[in-house]
Amino acid sequence: MYERFIFYGGICQFIVGLVEMFCGNTFGATVFCSYGALNLSYGALFLPALGVTAAYTVDGVLSPQYSQAVGLFLWCWFVVTMLTTVLTRSLQFVIGALRSSVAILSTLVFVALAFATLGTAEFTGSDAARISGGAFSICAAICAYWGAVSGFYGKDGAGATFHSLNVPAVSLGYSQV
């Protein structure tokens, strides 16, 4: 049943990304559309109708190649979250979040750590890595709720105020001296 929730969450995130695009927030649009597509594809791995897990099942047991493929998938998303895009010369999501709040930055850092540890758990079968990946995911969810509540109840919010810490300004520009 959870695979349907992951798939549904991906659709919702993708729609939010489209709304962010119409509002002019390209960073939010990129993040929501990208992670919406991630949730769609990750949820699709587990949907019985698509038969991905059935293709990797031999005599009722998942083959080791399945765990390796899922681990590689998660590590690729770790790289997408943390590293640079060479073609555009701009840093991806985590560095892009330096221009926003601590809540968004910490959410993306915890998401990246969750991808790394859950990918490692898929590669190695380590329960400790799986548990730490779950802990990082819970921390990411708490930070995401902090960002959402601070956006909703910010200085323009409905009566109550909830402050978000802003990341100090960092110059990412290139200058010739």
Short mmCIF file of N, CA and C in Angstrom, two decimals:
data_model
loop_
_atom_site.label_atom_id
_atom_site.label_comp_id
_atom_site.label_asym_id
_atom_site.label_seq_id
_atom_site.Cartn_x
_atom_site.Cartn_y
_atom_site.Cartn_z
N MET A 1 0.81 -1.19 0.00
CA MET A 1 0.00 0.00 0.00
C MET A 1 0.86 1.27 0.00
N TYR A 2 2.03 1.22 0.66
CA TYR A 2 2.86 2.43 0.75
C TYR A 2 3.37 2.88 -0.60
N GLU A 3 3.53 1.97 -1.54
CA GLU A 3 4.02 2.38 -2.86
C GLU A 3 3.02 3.31 -3.55
N ARG A 4 1.75 3.11 -3.29
CA ARG A 4 0.74 4.00 -3.86
C ARG A 4 0.82 5.40 -3.23
N PHE A 5 1.12 5.43 -1.93
CA PHE A 5 1.27 6.73 -1.27
C PHE A 5 2.50 7.47 -1.79
N ILE A 6 3.59 6.74 -2.02
CA ILE A 6 4.79 7.36 -2.58
C ILE A 6 4.48 7.91 -3.96
N PHE A 7 3.77 7.12 -4.78
CA PHE A 7 3.41 7.54 -6.13
C PHE A 7 2.50 8.77 -6.07
N TYR A 8 1.50 8.74 -5.19
CA TYR A 8 0.58 9.87 -5.03
C TYR A 8 1.33 11.11 -4.54
N GLY A 9 2.25 10.95 -3.60
CA GLY A 9 3.05 12.07 -3.12
C GLY A 9 3.89 12.67 -4.22
N GLY A 10 4.39 11.84 -5.12
CA GLY A 10 5.15 12.35 -6.26
C GLY A 10 4.30 13.20 -7.18
N ILE A 11 3.07 12.77 -7.41
CA ILE A 11 2.15 13.56 -8.24
C ILE A 11 1.88 14.91 -7.58
N CYS A 12 1.63 14.88 -6.27
CA CYS A 12 1.35 16.14 -5.55
C CYS A 12 2.56 17.06 -5.58
N GLN A 13 3.76 16.53 -5.35
CA GLN A 13 4.95 17.37 -5.39
C GLN A 13 5.17 17.95 -6.77
N PHE A 14 4.94 17.17 -7.79
CA PHE A 14 5.13 17.66 -9.15
C PHE A 14 4.15 18.80 -9.45
N ILE A 15 2.90 18.65 -9.01
CA ILE A 15 1.90 19.71 -9.21
C ILE A 15 2.31 20.97 -8.46
N VAL A 16 2.81 20.82 -7.22
CA VAL A 16 3.30 21.98 -6.47
C VAL A 16 4.45 22.65 -7.21
N GLY A 17 5.31 21.86 -7.83
CA GLY A 17 6.40 22.43 -8.62
C GLY A 17 5.90 23.25 -9.79
N LEU A 18 4.84 22.77 -10.43
CA LEU A 18 4.26 23.54 -11.53
C LEU A 18 3.65 24.84 -11.04
N VAL A 19 2.99 24.80 -9.87
CA VAL A 19 2.43 26.02 -9.29
C VAL A 19 3.55 26.99 -8.93
N GLU A 20 4.64 26.48 -8.37
CA GLU A 20 5.79 27.34 -8.05
C GLU A 20 6.36 27.99 -9.30
N MET A 21 6.35 27.28 -10.41
CA MET A 21 6.84 27.85 -11.67
C MET A 21 5.97 29.03 -12.09
N PHE A 22 4.65 28.87 -11.98
CA PHE A 22 3.75 29.96 -12.34
C PHE A 22 3.88 31.14 -11.39
N CYS A 23 4.27 30.88 -10.12
CA CYS A 23 4.47 31.97 -9.16
C CYS A 23 5.82 32.66 -9.33
N GLY A 24 6.68 32.11 -10.16
CA GLY A 24 7.97 32.73 -10.42
C GLY A 24 9.11 32.24 -9.54
N ASN A 25 8.87 31.23 -8.73
CA ASN A 25 9.91 30.68 -7.86
C ASN A 25 10.57 29.51 -8.57
N THR A 26 11.62 29.78 -9.33
CA THR A 26 12.24 28.72 -10.12
C THR A 26 12.98 27.71 -9.25
N PHE A 27 13.55 28.16 -8.12
CA PHE A 27 14.21 27.21 -7.23
C PHE A 27 13.20 26.22 -6.66
N GLY A 28 12.08 26.72 -6.15
CA GLY A 28 11.04 25.84 -5.63
C GLY A 28 10.47 24.94 -6.70
N ALA A 29 10.29 25.48 -7.90
CA ALA A 29 9.77 24.67 -9.01
C ALA A 29 10.72 23.55 -9.36
N THR A 30 12.01 23.85 -9.39
CA THR A 30 13.00 22.83 -9.72
C THR A 30 13.04 21.75 -8.66
N VAL A 31 13.06 22.15 -7.39
CA VAL A 31 13.14 21.18 -6.30
C VAL A 31 11.88 20.32 -6.26
N PHE A 32 10.70 20.93 -6.30
CA PHE A 32 9.47 20.16 -6.19
C PHE A 32 9.26 19.25 -7.40
N CYS A 33 9.51 19.75 -8.60
CA CYS A 33 9.34 18.89 -9.78
C CYS A 33 10.35 17.75 -9.79
N SER A 34 11.59 18.03 -9.39
CA SER A 34 12.61 16.98 -9.38
C SER A 34 12.30 15.90 -8.36
N TYR A 35 11.99 16.31 -7.13
CA TYR A 35 11.70 15.31 -6.11
C TYR A 35 10.33 14.67 -6.31
N GLY A 36 9.42 15.37 -6.98
CA GLY A 36 8.17 14.73 -7.37
C GLY A 36 8.41 13.61 -8.36
N ALA A 37 9.28 13.87 -9.34
CA ALA A 37 9.65 12.82 -10.30
C ALA A 37 10.38 11.68 -9.61
N LEU A 38 11.21 12.01 -8.62
CA LEU A 38 11.88 10.97 -7.84
C LEU A 38 10.86 10.08 -7.15
N ASN A 39 9.89 10.67 -6.48
CA ASN A 39 8.88 9.88 -5.78
C ASN A 39 8.03 9.08 -6.75
N LEU A 40 7.73 9.64 -7.90
CA LEU A 40 6.99 8.88 -8.91
C LEU A 40 7.78 7.65 -9.36
N SER A 41 9.04 7.84 -9.65
CA SER A 41 9.84 6.71 -10.14
C SER A 41 10.13 5.71 -9.02
N TYR A 42 10.38 6.18 -7.81
CA TYR A 42 10.64 5.27 -6.69
C TYR A 42 9.39 4.48 -6.33
N GLY A 43 8.24 5.15 -6.33
CA GLY A 43 6.99 4.44 -6.08
C GLY A 43 6.67 3.45 -7.18
N ALA A 44 7.03 3.78 -8.42
CA ALA A 44 6.77 2.87 -9.54
C ALA A 44 7.58 1.58 -9.42
N LEU A 45 8.73 1.63 -8.75
CA LEU A 45 9.52 0.41 -8.55
C LEU A 45 8.73 -0.65 -7.80
N PHE A 46 7.87 -0.22 -6.89
CA PHE A 46 7.17 -1.14 -6.01
C PHE A 46 5.74 -1.43 -6.42
N LEU A 47 5.23 -0.75 -7.45
CA LEU A 47 3.86 -1.01 -7.89
C LEU A 47 3.79 -2.37 -8.58
N PRO A 48 2.93 -3.26 -8.08
CA PRO A 48 2.85 -4.60 -8.68
C PRO A 48 2.41 -4.57 -10.15
N ALA A 49 1.61 -3.59 -10.52
CA ALA A 49 1.11 -3.53 -11.90
C ALA A 49 2.23 -3.32 -12.91
N LEU A 50 3.31 -2.66 -12.50
CA LEU A 50 4.43 -2.42 -13.42
C LEU A 50 5.40 -3.59 -13.49
N GLY A 51 5.40 -4.45 -12.49
CA GLY A 51 6.18 -5.68 -12.54
C GLY A 51 7.68 -5.53 -12.40
N VAL A 52 8.16 -4.43 -11.83
CA VAL A 52 9.61 -4.26 -11.68
C VAL A 52 10.15 -5.25 -10.66
N THR A 53 9.51 -5.35 -9.50
CA THR A 53 9.99 -6.30 -8.50
C THR A 53 9.80 -7.74 -8.97
N ALA A 54 8.75 -7.99 -9.74
CA ALA A 54 8.54 -9.34 -10.27
C ALA A 54 9.64 -9.73 -11.24
N ALA A 55 10.16 -8.76 -11.98
CA ALA A 55 11.24 -9.06 -12.92
C ALA A 55 12.53 -9.44 -12.20
N TYR A 56 12.71 -8.97 -10.98
CA TYR A 56 13.91 -9.28 -10.21
C TYR A 56 13.69 -10.41 -9.21
N THR A 57 12.54 -11.05 -9.25
CA THR A 57 12.23 -12.12 -8.32
C THR A 57 12.52 -13.47 -8.96
N VAL A 58 13.32 -14.27 -8.25
CA VAL A 58 13.64 -15.62 -8.71
C VAL A 58 13.21 -16.58 -7.61
N ASP A 59 12.28 -17.46 -7.91
CA ASP A 59 11.74 -18.43 -6.95
C ASP A 59 11.21 -17.76 -5.69
N GLY A 60 10.52 -16.63 -5.84
CA GLY A 60 9.90 -15.94 -4.72
C GLY A 60 10.84 -15.09 -3.89
N VAL A 61 12.09 -14.96 -4.29
CA VAL A 61 13.08 -14.18 -3.55
C VAL A 61 13.66 -13.12 -4.47
N LEU A 62 13.77 -11.89 -3.96
CA LEU A 62 14.38 -10.82 -4.76
C LEU A 62 15.86 -11.12 -4.98
N SER A 63 16.30 -10.91 -6.20
CA SER A 63 17.71 -11.16 -6.52
C SER A 63 18.58 -10.01 -5.99
N PRO A 64 19.86 -10.27 -5.78
CA PRO A 64 20.77 -9.20 -5.31
C PRO A 64 20.87 -8.03 -6.29
N GLN A 65 20.62 -8.27 -7.56
CA GLN A 65 20.69 -7.19 -8.54
C GLN A 65 19.64 -6.11 -8.26
N TYR A 66 18.51 -6.51 -7.70
CA TYR A 66 17.47 -5.54 -7.38
C TYR A 66 17.97 -4.55 -6.33
N SER A 67 18.56 -5.06 -5.26
CA SER A 67 19.08 -4.18 -4.21
C SER A 67 20.20 -3.30 -4.75
N GLN A 68 21.04 -3.85 -5.62
CA GLN A 68 22.11 -3.06 -6.22
C GLN A 68 21.53 -1.94 -7.08
N ALA A 69 20.48 -2.24 -7.84
CA ALA A 69 19.87 -1.23 -8.70
C ALA A 69 19.21 -0.12 -7.87
N VAL A 70 18.51 -0.49 -6.81
CA VAL A 70 17.88 0.52 -5.95
C VAL A 70 18.94 1.34 -5.23
N GLY A 71 20.01 0.69 -4.78
CA GLY A 71 21.11 1.42 -4.15
C GLY A 71 21.76 2.41 -5.10
N LEU A 72 21.97 2.01 -6.35
CA LEU A 72 22.54 2.92 -7.34
C LEU A 72 21.59 4.08 -7.62
N PHE A 73 20.30 3.79 -7.69
CA PHE A 73 19.29 4.83 -7.88
C PHE A 73 19.35 5.87 -6.76
N LEU A 74 19.44 5.41 -5.51
CA LEU A 74 19.50 6.32 -4.37
C LEU A 74 20.81 7.11 -4.34
N TRP A 75 21.90 6.47 -4.69
CA TRP A 75 23.18 7.18 -4.72
C TRP A 75 23.21 8.21 -5.84
N CYS A 76 22.57 7.94 -6.95
CA CYS A 76 22.48 8.95 -8.02
C CYS A 76 21.72 10.17 -7.53
N TRP A 77 20.66 9.97 -6.75
CA TRP A 77 19.93 11.11 -6.22
C TRP A 77 20.71 11.83 -5.13
N PHE A 78 21.58 11.12 -4.43
CA PHE A 78 22.50 11.79 -3.50
C PHE A 78 23.41 12.73 -4.28
N VAL A 79 23.94 12.25 -5.40
CA VAL A 79 24.83 13.08 -6.22
C VAL A 79 24.07 14.27 -6.78
N VAL A 80 22.85 14.05 -7.27
CA VAL A 80 22.05 15.16 -7.80
C VAL A 80 21.79 16.20 -6.72
N THR A 81 21.56 15.75 -5.51
CA THR A 81 21.26 16.67 -4.43
C THR A 81 22.49 17.46 -3.98
N MET A 82 23.65 16.84 -3.98
CA MET A 82 24.83 17.46 -3.38
C MET A 82 25.80 18.13 -4.35
N LEU A 83 25.95 17.61 -5.51
CA LEU A 83 27.05 18.09 -6.35
C LEU A 83 26.63 19.10 -7.39
N THR A 84 27.56 19.47 -8.23
CA THR A 84 27.32 20.54 -9.20
C THR A 84 26.79 20.00 -10.51
N THR A 85 26.16 20.92 -11.24
CA THR A 85 25.78 20.65 -12.61
C THR A 85 26.82 21.32 -13.49
N VAL A 86 27.61 20.54 -14.18
CA VAL A 86 28.74 21.08 -14.93
C VAL A 86 28.27 21.95 -16.09
N LEU A 87 27.21 21.56 -16.75
CA LEU A 87 26.79 22.28 -17.95
C LEU A 87 26.31 23.69 -17.66
N THR A 88 25.67 23.89 -16.51
CA THR A 88 25.14 25.22 -16.20
C THR A 88 26.05 26.03 -15.29
N ARG A 89 27.13 25.43 -14.84
CA ARG A 89 28.08 26.07 -13.93
C ARG A 89 27.43 26.58 -12.65
N SER A 90 26.32 25.99 -12.28
CA SER A 90 25.68 26.39 -11.02
C SER A 90 25.57 25.17 -10.13
N LEU A 91 25.62 25.40 -8.84
CA LEU A 91 25.54 24.30 -7.90
C LEU A 91 24.09 23.88 -7.74
N GLN A 92 23.92 22.60 -7.48
CA GLN A 92 22.57 22.05 -7.42
C GLN A 92 21.84 22.50 -6.16
N PHE A 93 20.90 21.71 -5.72
CA PHE A 93 19.90 22.09 -4.74
C PHE A 93 20.47 22.57 -3.41
N VAL A 94 21.43 21.86 -2.84
CA VAL A 94 21.91 22.23 -1.51
C VAL A 94 22.58 23.60 -1.55
N ILE A 95 23.43 23.85 -2.53
CA ILE A 95 24.08 25.15 -2.62
C ILE A 95 23.07 26.22 -3.03
N GLY A 96 22.10 25.85 -3.85
CA GLY A 96 21.05 26.80 -4.20
C GLY A 96 20.23 27.22 -3.01
N ALA A 97 20.13 26.34 -2.01
CA ALA A 97 19.37 26.66 -0.80
C ALA A 97 20.10 27.64 0.10
N LEU A 98 21.37 27.93 -0.19
CA LEU A 98 22.10 28.92 0.61
C LEU A 98 21.47 30.30 0.52
N ARG A 99 20.67 30.52 -0.50
CA ARG A 99 20.02 31.82 -0.65
C ARG A 99 18.64 31.82 0.00
N SER A 100 18.30 30.78 0.73
CA SER A 100 16.98 30.70 1.36
C SER A 100 17.15 30.59 2.87
N SER A 101 16.38 29.73 3.50
CA SER A 101 16.40 29.64 4.96
C SER A 101 17.17 28.41 5.43
N VAL A 102 17.48 28.42 6.72
CA VAL A 102 18.17 27.29 7.33
C VAL A 102 17.29 26.04 7.26
N ALA A 103 15.98 26.21 7.34
CA ALA A 103 15.07 25.06 7.29
C ALA A 103 15.18 24.35 5.95
N ILE A 104 15.20 25.08 4.86
CA ILE A 104 15.29 24.46 3.54
C ILE A 104 16.67 23.84 3.34
N LEU A 105 17.71 24.55 3.75
CA LEU A 105 19.06 24.02 3.62
C LEU A 105 19.23 22.74 4.42
N SER A 106 18.77 22.74 5.68
CA SER A 106 18.91 21.55 6.51
C SER A 106 18.04 20.41 6.00
N THR A 107 16.88 20.72 5.44
CA THR A 107 16.05 19.67 4.84
C THR A 107 16.80 18.97 3.73
N LEU A 108 17.41 19.73 2.84
CA LEU A 108 18.12 19.13 1.71
C LEU A 108 19.38 18.39 2.15
N VAL A 109 20.06 18.88 3.17
CA VAL A 109 21.23 18.17 3.68
C VAL A 109 20.81 16.83 4.28
N PHE A 110 19.73 16.82 5.07
CA PHE A 110 19.27 15.56 5.65
C PHE A 110 18.73 14.61 4.58
N VAL A 111 18.11 15.14 3.54
CA VAL A 111 17.65 14.29 2.44
C VAL A 111 18.85 13.65 1.75
N ALA A 112 19.90 14.42 1.52
CA ALA A 112 21.11 13.87 0.89
C ALA A 112 21.73 12.79 1.77
N LEU A 113 21.81 13.03 3.08
CA LEU A 113 22.35 12.02 3.98
C LEU A 113 21.47 10.77 4.00
N ALA A 114 20.16 10.96 3.92
CA ALA A 114 19.25 9.82 3.87
C ALA A 114 19.47 9.00 2.60
N PHE A 115 19.61 9.68 1.46
CA PHE A 115 19.89 8.96 0.21
C PHE A 115 21.18 8.16 0.31
N ALA A 116 22.23 8.78 0.87
CA ALA A 116 23.52 8.11 0.97
C ALA A 116 23.44 6.88 1.87
N THR A 117 22.82 7.02 3.03
CA THR A 117 22.76 5.89 3.96
C THR A 117 21.79 4.81 3.50
N LEU A 118 20.66 5.20 2.92
CA LEU A 118 19.73 4.19 2.41
C LEU A 118 20.31 3.48 1.19
N GLY A 119 21.04 4.20 0.34
CA GLY A 119 21.72 3.56 -0.78
C GLY A 119 22.77 2.58 -0.30
N THR A 120 23.51 2.97 0.75
CA THR A 120 24.50 2.07 1.34
C THR A 120 23.82 0.85 1.93
N ALA A 121 22.67 1.04 2.56
CA ALA A 121 21.93 -0.09 3.13
C ALA A 121 21.49 -1.06 2.04
N GLU A 122 21.09 -0.53 0.88
CA GLU A 122 20.70 -1.41 -0.22
C GLU A 122 21.91 -2.18 -0.76
N PHE A 123 23.06 -1.52 -0.83
CA PHE A 123 24.26 -2.18 -1.33
C PHE A 123 24.76 -3.26 -0.38
N THR A 124 24.76 -2.95 0.92
CA THR A 124 25.39 -3.84 1.90
C THR A 124 24.41 -4.71 2.67
N GLY A 125 23.15 -4.32 2.73
CA GLY A 125 22.18 -5.05 3.55
C GLY A 125 22.31 -4.72 5.02
N SER A 126 22.99 -3.64 5.36
CA SER A 126 23.24 -3.26 6.74
C SER A 126 21.98 -2.68 7.38
N ASP A 127 21.59 -3.28 8.51
CA ASP A 127 20.44 -2.74 9.25
C ASP A 127 20.78 -1.40 9.90
N ALA A 128 22.02 -1.23 10.33
CA ALA A 128 22.42 0.04 10.94
C ALA A 128 22.32 1.18 9.94
N ALA A 129 22.72 0.94 8.69
CA ALA A 129 22.60 1.97 7.66
C ALA A 129 21.14 2.26 7.35
N ARG A 130 20.31 1.22 7.35
CA ARG A 130 18.89 1.42 7.08
C ARG A 130 18.24 2.24 8.20
N ILE A 131 18.59 1.95 9.44
CA ILE A 131 18.04 2.69 10.58
C ILE A 131 18.53 4.14 10.56
N SER A 132 19.81 4.36 10.27
CA SER A 132 20.31 5.73 10.21
C SER A 132 19.69 6.49 9.04
N GLY A 133 19.43 5.80 7.93
CA GLY A 133 18.73 6.43 6.81
C GLY A 133 17.32 6.85 7.19
N GLY A 134 16.66 6.01 7.98
CA GLY A 134 15.33 6.38 8.47
C GLY A 134 15.39 7.56 9.43
N ALA A 135 16.42 7.60 10.27
CA ALA A 135 16.58 8.72 11.20
C ALA A 135 16.85 10.02 10.43
N PHE A 136 17.70 9.95 9.40
CA PHE A 136 17.95 11.14 8.58
C PHE A 136 16.68 11.58 7.86
N SER A 137 15.86 10.62 7.44
CA SER A 137 14.60 10.96 6.77
C SER A 137 13.64 11.65 7.72
N ILE A 138 13.58 11.20 8.96
CA ILE A 138 12.73 11.84 9.96
C ILE A 138 13.22 13.26 10.24
N CYS A 139 14.54 13.44 10.34
CA CYS A 139 15.11 14.78 10.54
C CYS A 139 14.77 15.68 9.35
N ALA A 140 14.83 15.13 8.14
CA ALA A 140 14.48 15.91 6.95
C ALA A 140 13.01 16.32 6.99
N ALA A 141 12.14 15.41 7.44
CA ALA A 141 10.72 15.73 7.52
C ALA A 141 10.46 16.83 8.56
N ILE A 142 11.14 16.76 9.69
CA ILE A 142 10.98 17.80 10.72
C ILE A 142 11.43 19.15 10.18
N CYS A 143 12.56 19.18 9.50
CA CYS A 143 13.06 20.44 8.93
C CYS A 143 12.13 20.95 7.83
N ALA A 144 11.56 20.04 7.05
CA ALA A 144 10.62 20.46 6.00
C ALA A 144 9.36 21.06 6.61
N TYR A 145 8.86 20.46 7.70
CA TYR A 145 7.71 21.04 8.38
C TYR A 145 8.05 22.40 8.97
N TRP A 146 9.26 22.55 9.49
CA TRP A 146 9.71 23.83 10.02
C TRP A 146 9.69 24.88 8.91
N GLY A 147 10.20 24.54 7.75
CA GLY A 147 10.18 25.47 6.63
C GLY A 147 8.77 25.81 6.19
N ALA A 148 7.89 24.81 6.16
CA ALA A 148 6.51 25.05 5.74
C ALA A 148 5.77 25.93 6.75
N VAL A 149 5.93 25.64 8.03
CA VAL A 149 5.25 26.43 9.06
C VAL A 149 5.79 27.85 9.10
N SER A 150 7.11 28.01 8.94
CA SER A 150 7.67 29.36 8.96
C SER A 150 7.23 30.15 7.73
N GLY A 151 7.00 29.48 6.62
CA GLY A 151 6.47 30.17 5.45
C GLY A 151 5.00 30.54 5.62
N PHE A 152 4.25 29.66 6.27
CA PHE A 152 2.82 29.89 6.45
C PHE A 152 2.55 30.91 7.54
N TYR A 153 3.29 30.80 8.65
CA TYR A 153 3.09 31.70 9.78
C TYR A 153 4.20 32.73 9.89
N GLY A 154 4.77 33.14 8.79
CA GLY A 154 5.81 34.18 8.78
C GLY A 154 5.23 35.53 9.12
N LYS A 155 5.96 36.58 8.80
CA LYS A 155 5.49 37.92 9.16
C LYS A 155 4.20 38.30 8.45
N ASP A 156 3.88 37.66 7.34
CA ASP A 156 2.61 37.92 6.65
C ASP A 156 1.58 36.84 6.96
N GLY A 157 1.83 36.01 7.97
CA GLY A 157 0.97 34.88 8.28
C GLY A 157 -0.34 35.27 8.93
N ALA A 158 -1.09 34.27 9.30
CA ALA A 158 -2.43 34.46 9.83
C ALA A 158 -2.40 34.62 11.35
N GLY A 159 -2.05 35.80 11.83
CA GLY A 159 -2.10 36.06 13.27
C GLY A 159 -0.82 35.72 14.01
N ALA A 160 -0.46 34.47 14.06
CA ALA A 160 0.73 34.04 14.79
C ALA A 160 1.97 34.21 13.91
N THR A 161 3.10 34.33 14.55
CA THR A 161 4.35 34.41 13.79
C THR A 161 5.26 33.26 14.18
N PHE A 162 5.94 32.73 13.22
CA PHE A 162 6.91 31.66 13.41
C PHE A 162 8.11 32.03 12.55
N HIS A 163 9.23 32.27 13.19
CA HIS A 163 10.37 32.81 12.46
C HIS A 163 11.24 31.71 11.88
N SER A 164 11.73 31.98 10.72
CA SER A 164 12.69 31.11 10.06
C SER A 164 14.04 31.79 10.10
N LEU A 165 15.06 31.01 10.36
CA LEU A 165 16.41 31.56 10.35
C LEU A 165 16.90 31.63 8.91
N ASN A 166 17.41 32.77 8.52
CA ASN A 166 17.93 32.91 7.18
C ASN A 166 19.42 32.59 7.16
N VAL A 167 19.86 32.00 6.09
CA VAL A 167 21.27 31.72 5.91
C VAL A 167 21.96 33.04 5.59
N PRO A 168 23.09 33.35 6.23
CA PRO A 168 23.79 34.59 5.91
C PRO A 168 24.15 34.65 4.43
N ALA A 169 24.17 35.84 3.89
CA ALA A 169 24.44 36.01 2.46
C ALA A 169 25.82 35.49 2.10
N VAL A 170 25.86 34.71 1.04
CA VAL A 170 27.10 34.15 0.54
C VAL A 170 27.23 34.56 -0.91
N SER A 171 28.35 35.14 -1.27
CA SER A 171 28.56 35.54 -2.65
C SER A 171 29.04 34.34 -3.44
N LEU A 172 28.25 33.93 -4.42
CA LEU A 172 28.62 32.80 -5.26
C LEU A 172 29.12 33.28 -6.62
N GLY A 173 29.29 34.59 -6.74
CA GLY A 173 29.70 35.16 -8.02
C GLY A 173 31.20 35.04 -8.25
N TYR A 174 31.58 35.17 -9.48
CA TYR A 174 32.98 35.13 -9.89
C TYR A 174 33.42 36.55 -10.21
N SER A 175 34.51 36.95 -9.64
CA SER A 175 34.99 38.30 -9.93
C SER A 175 36.45 38.25 -10.35
N GLN A 176 36.79 39.10 -11.27
CA GLN A 176 38.18 39.22 -11.69
C GLN A 176 38.76 40.44 -11.00
N VAL A 177 39.86 40.25 -10.33
CA VAL A 177 40.48 41.35 -9.59
C VAL A 177 41.66 41.88 -10.34
#
